């Protein structure tokens, strides 16, 4: 992997730093495996680090993350999917370990979790830096980020092109339905929605809609793990 001005740093599951290599990597320990002469490996954790050793946030590879109940939401995150340089987890709010249970929540719940009850806002479009802003929250070293509508559309397109088995009703899949975004709605009505509305995406068809925050939809979070 070539990133100008960056090293690739490899870590064990316990977050022990194993070293930096340049053009060709070899077996550093049992958790790091060389797969080709070009230095392609499959690490447990990968960080981008500048030459001054300033680390980025970690892309977590855990198959599930349970952060307990926060603001009334059971934050059981399962079935990670990597897409366009991001890792997204399905919110299993029912806690049954699959996408088959009833997992939708209102955007009001998300506003409470991510922005102290205020409407979430589409910040840092396309590449979130892991900070606690108007669409994210940091819990136990994890940053949970609600995708914008553009990020959800890019995710849906990537799934349709490269990961068609990701959507469905098996335990290891995501429910092929409507997913909330952090992007506010644009259609206004003084008699119906007022200000509290957000856009959502039908993941299977990649078409966007918007509705009142009281409506329940499914949720995925981009997840980063702090160094």
Short mmCIF file of C-alpha atoms in Angstrom, two decimals:
data_model
loop_
_atom_site.label_atom_id
_atom_site.label_comp_id
_atom_site.label_asym_id
_atom_site.label_seq_id
_atom_site.Cartn_x
_atom_site.Cartn_y
_atom_site.Cartn_z
CA UNK A 1 0.00 0.00 0.00
CA UNK A 2 1.39 3.41 -0.98
CA UNK A 3 0.19 6.49 0.89
CA UNK A 4 2.44 9.48 0.31
CA UNK A 5 4.06 10.60 3.54
CA UNK A 6 2.77 7.65 5.54
CA UNK A 7 4.07 4.36 6.91
CA UNK A 8 1.95 1.25 7.38
CA UNK A 9 2.08 0.13 11.01
CA UNK A 10 0.89 -3.29 12.09
CA UNK A 11 -0.52 -4.27 15.47
CA UNK A 12 -1.60 -7.39 17.27
CA UNK A 13 -5.11 -7.91 18.60
CA UNK A 14 -3.90 -6.64 21.99
CA UNK A 15 -2.76 -3.39 20.31
CA UNK A 16 0.95 -4.21 20.68
CA UNK A 17 2.96 -2.32 18.06
CA UNK A 18 5.04 -4.76 16.00
CA UNK A 19 7.01 -2.49 13.69
CA UNK A 20 7.21 -0.63 10.41
CA UNK A 21 8.34 -2.15 7.13
CA UNK A 22 8.74 -0.49 3.75
CA UNK A 23 8.64 -2.36 0.43
CA UNK A 24 8.54 -5.98 1.59
CA UNK A 25 7.10 -7.41 4.78
CA UNK A 26 7.69 -10.79 6.34
CA UNK A 27 6.32 -12.74 9.28
CA UNK A 28 6.57 -10.50 12.34
CA UNK A 29 4.64 -12.88 14.59
CA UNK A 30 1.72 -15.26 14.45
CA UNK A 31 -0.80 -12.49 13.84
CA UNK A 32 0.80 -11.11 10.70
CA UNK A 33 0.87 -13.10 7.47
CA UNK A 34 2.75 -12.29 4.28
CA UNK A 35 0.70 -13.19 1.22
CA UNK A 36 2.94 -12.11 -1.65
CA UNK A 37 6.40 -10.86 -2.59
CA UNK A 38 4.91 -7.38 -2.84
CA UNK A 39 4.46 -7.10 0.90
CA UNK A 40 0.68 -7.64 0.88
CA UNK A 41 -0.35 -8.84 4.33
CA UNK A 42 -3.49 -9.37 6.34
CA UNK A 43 -3.01 -7.60 9.69
CA UNK A 44 -5.33 -7.60 12.67
CA UNK A 45 -5.10 -3.84 12.88
CA UNK A 46 -3.65 -1.32 10.44
CA UNK A 47 -2.84 2.29 11.14
CA UNK A 48 -1.51 5.00 8.86
CA UNK A 49 1.31 6.86 10.59
CA UNK A 50 3.21 9.95 9.51
CA UNK A 51 6.99 10.04 9.64
CA UNK A 52 6.57 11.97 12.89
CA UNK A 53 4.70 8.94 14.26
CA UNK A 54 1.33 10.66 14.52
CA UNK A 55 -1.13 7.77 14.30
CA UNK A 56 -4.49 7.78 12.62
CA UNK A 57 -7.53 6.14 14.10
CA UNK A 58 -7.67 2.37 13.76
CA UNK A 59 -9.98 0.45 11.47
CA UNK A 60 -11.45 -2.12 13.83
CA UNK A 61 -11.82 -5.69 12.54
CA UNK A 62 -13.93 -7.14 15.36
CA UNK A 63 -16.95 -9.10 14.15
CA UNK A 64 -19.15 -7.50 16.82
CA UNK A 65 -18.94 -4.65 19.33
CA UNK A 66 -21.34 -4.36 22.27
CA UNK A 67 -21.30 -0.95 23.98
CA UNK A 68 -24.37 -1.54 26.14
CA UNK A 69 -27.48 0.62 26.32
CA UNK A 70 -26.79 4.35 25.80
CA UNK A 71 -29.60 6.94 25.60
CA UNK A 72 -32.06 4.06 25.38
CA UNK A 73 -30.34 2.44 22.38
CA UNK A 74 -28.91 -1.06 22.67
CA UNK A 75 -25.58 -0.51 20.88
CA UNK A 76 -24.93 -4.06 19.73
CA UNK A 77 -22.95 -3.62 16.49
CA UNK A 78 -22.59 -6.63 14.20
CA UNK A 79 -21.81 -7.76 10.64
CA UNK A 80 -19.10 -5.26 9.64
CA UNK A 81 -18.73 -4.35 5.97
CA UNK A 82 -15.67 -2.56 4.57
CA UNK A 83 -16.48 -0.17 1.74
CA UNK A 84 -14.66 2.76 0.12
CA UNK A 85 -12.08 2.88 2.90
CA UNK A 86 -14.68 2.82 5.69
CA UNK A 87 -15.93 0.06 7.99
CA UNK A 88 -19.66 0.04 8.77
CA UNK A 89 -21.50 -1.97 11.42
CA UNK A 90 -25.17 -2.89 11.48
CA UNK A 91 -27.05 -1.74 14.60
CA UNK A 92 -28.66 -4.81 16.14
CA UNK A 93 -30.81 -2.82 18.56
CA UNK A 94 -32.95 -5.85 19.40
CA UNK A 95 -29.83 -7.66 20.60
CA UNK A 96 -30.71 -10.95 18.93
CA UNK A 97 -27.42 -11.14 17.03
CA UNK A 98 -28.94 -10.88 13.55
CA UNK A 99 -30.66 -8.50 11.13
CA UNK A 100 -33.82 -10.60 11.25
CA UNK A 101 -35.12 -9.06 14.50
CA UNK A 102 -36.88 -5.72 14.80
CA UNK A 103 -33.97 -3.24 14.87
CA UNK A 104 -35.34 0.10 13.55
CA UNK A 105 -35.11 3.17 15.81
CA UNK A 106 -36.27 6.77 15.47
CA UNK A 107 -33.97 9.57 14.41
CA UNK A 108 -34.92 11.30 17.66
CA UNK A 109 -33.05 8.50 19.45
CA UNK A 110 -30.05 9.09 17.18
CA UNK A 111 -30.14 12.84 17.85
CA UNK A 112 -30.03 12.11 21.59
CA UNK A 113 -27.09 9.75 21.18
CA UNK A 114 -25.02 11.77 18.73
CA UNK A 115 -25.84 15.44 19.25
CA UNK A 116 -27.38 15.95 22.70
CA UNK A 117 -30.90 15.93 21.28
CA UNK A 118 -30.25 18.43 18.50
CA UNK A 119 -30.60 17.41 14.85
CA UNK A 120 -27.58 15.63 13.41
CA UNK A 121 -25.79 17.49 10.61
CA UNK A 122 -23.87 16.18 7.57
CA UNK A 123 -20.35 17.13 8.71
CA UNK A 124 -16.96 16.14 7.23
CA UNK A 125 -18.54 14.74 4.07
CA UNK A 126 -16.76 11.66 2.77
CA UNK A 127 -13.99 11.32 5.35
CA UNK A 128 -14.58 11.67 9.08
CA UNK A 129 -11.58 12.39 11.30
CA UNK A 130 -12.87 10.51 14.34
CA UNK A 131 -13.77 13.57 16.41
CA UNK A 132 -16.96 13.98 18.42
CA UNK A 133 -19.07 16.24 16.20
CA UNK A 134 -22.72 16.72 15.23
CA UNK A 135 -23.11 13.20 13.82
CA UNK A 136 -20.76 11.12 15.96
CA UNK A 137 -20.11 9.99 19.52
CA UNK A 138 -17.07 8.49 21.23
CA UNK A 139 -17.78 5.57 23.58
CA UNK A 140 -15.19 3.33 25.26
CA UNK A 141 -12.55 4.22 22.68
CA UNK A 142 -14.85 3.76 19.68
CA UNK A 143 -16.12 6.57 17.46
CA UNK A 144 -19.60 5.85 16.07
CA UNK A 145 -20.44 7.95 13.01
CA UNK A 146 -23.86 8.17 11.38
CA UNK A 147 -23.26 8.25 7.59
CA UNK A 148 -24.44 11.14 5.44
CA UNK A 149 -26.87 10.40 2.62
CA UNK A 150 -24.01 10.61 0.09
CA UNK A 151 -21.95 8.13 2.10
CA UNK A 152 -24.92 5.76 2.31
CA UNK A 153 -25.43 5.98 -1.46
CA UNK A 154 -21.76 5.22 -2.05
CA UNK A 155 -22.05 2.26 0.34
CA UNK A 156 -25.17 0.96 -1.41
CA UNK A 157 -23.50 1.25 -4.82
CA UNK A 158 -20.43 -0.61 -3.60
CA UNK A 159 -22.56 -3.39 -2.10
CA UNK A 160 -24.50 -3.76 -5.36
CA UNK A 161 -21.27 -3.93 -7.37
CA UNK A 162 -18.90 -5.87 -5.13
CA UNK A 163 -20.82 -7.49 -2.27
CA UNK A 164 -24.25 -8.57 -3.46
CA UNK A 165 -24.62 -11.19 -0.70
CA UNK A 166 -24.37 -8.56 2.05
CA UNK A 167 -28.11 -7.80 2.09
CA UNK A 168 -30.74 -10.31 3.14
CA UNK A 169 -32.40 -11.93 6.13
CA UNK A 170 -29.72 -14.34 7.31
CA UNK A 171 -27.96 -13.64 10.61
CA UNK A 172 -24.74 -12.57 8.87
CA UNK A 173 -26.42 -10.08 6.49
CA UNK A 174 -27.91 -6.59 6.70
CA UNK A 175 -31.64 -6.04 6.43
CA UNK A 176 -32.31 -4.75 2.86
CA UNK A 177 -34.46 -1.84 3.97
CA UNK A 178 -34.43 1.88 4.93
CA UNK A 179 -31.41 3.35 6.75
CA UNK A 180 -31.22 6.72 8.49
CA UNK A 181 -28.59 9.27 7.46
CA UNK A 182 -27.17 12.29 9.29
CA UNK A 183 -28.34 14.57 6.45
CA UNK A 184 -31.25 16.87 7.25
CA UNK A 185 -34.35 16.89 5.06
CA UNK A 186 -34.91 19.62 2.50
CA UNK A 187 -38.68 19.55 2.05
CA UNK A 188 -40.52 21.83 4.49
CA UNK A 189 -44.08 21.99 5.72
CA UNK A 190 -45.33 24.07 8.61
CA UNK A 191 -48.30 21.77 9.04
CA UNK A 192 -46.56 18.40 9.00
CA UNK A 193 -42.87 17.82 9.65
CA UNK A 194 -41.58 21.14 10.93
CA UNK A 195 -37.80 21.17 11.34
CA UNK A 196 -37.27 17.63 12.66
CA UNK A 197 -36.73 15.53 9.56
CA UNK A 198 -33.82 13.64 8.01
CA UNK A 199 -33.06 11.78 4.81
CA UNK A 200 -32.88 8.01 4.64
CA UNK A 201 -31.86 5.49 2.00
CA UNK A 202 -33.38 2.24 0.82
CA UNK A 203 -30.18 0.20 0.87
CA UNK A 204 -31.32 -2.37 -1.67
CA UNK A 205 -32.55 0.14 -4.29
CA UNK A 206 -30.23 3.09 -3.48
CA UNK A 207 -33.07 5.62 -3.53
CA UNK A 208 -33.32 8.37 -0.94
CA UNK A 209 -36.33 9.71 0.94
CA UNK A 210 -36.97 11.97 3.90
CA UNK A 211 -39.45 11.91 6.73
CA UNK A 212 -40.16 12.95 10.28
CA UNK A 213 -37.58 12.01 12.92
CA UNK A 214 -40.32 10.13 14.76
CA UNK A 215 -40.27 7.42 12.09
CA UNK A 216 -38.24 4.27 12.81
CA UNK A 217 -35.60 3.14 10.31
CA UNK A 218 -32.60 0.82 10.38
CA UNK A 219 -29.12 2.13 11.20
CA UNK A 220 -25.50 1.46 10.31
CA UNK A 221 -22.57 3.27 11.90
CA UNK A 222 -19.11 3.83 10.56
CA UNK A 223 -16.83 2.73 13.42
CA UNK A 224 -13.32 3.90 14.24
CA UNK A 225 -11.25 2.78 17.19
CA UNK A 226 -9.02 5.29 18.94
CA UNK A 227 -5.29 4.50 19.19
#
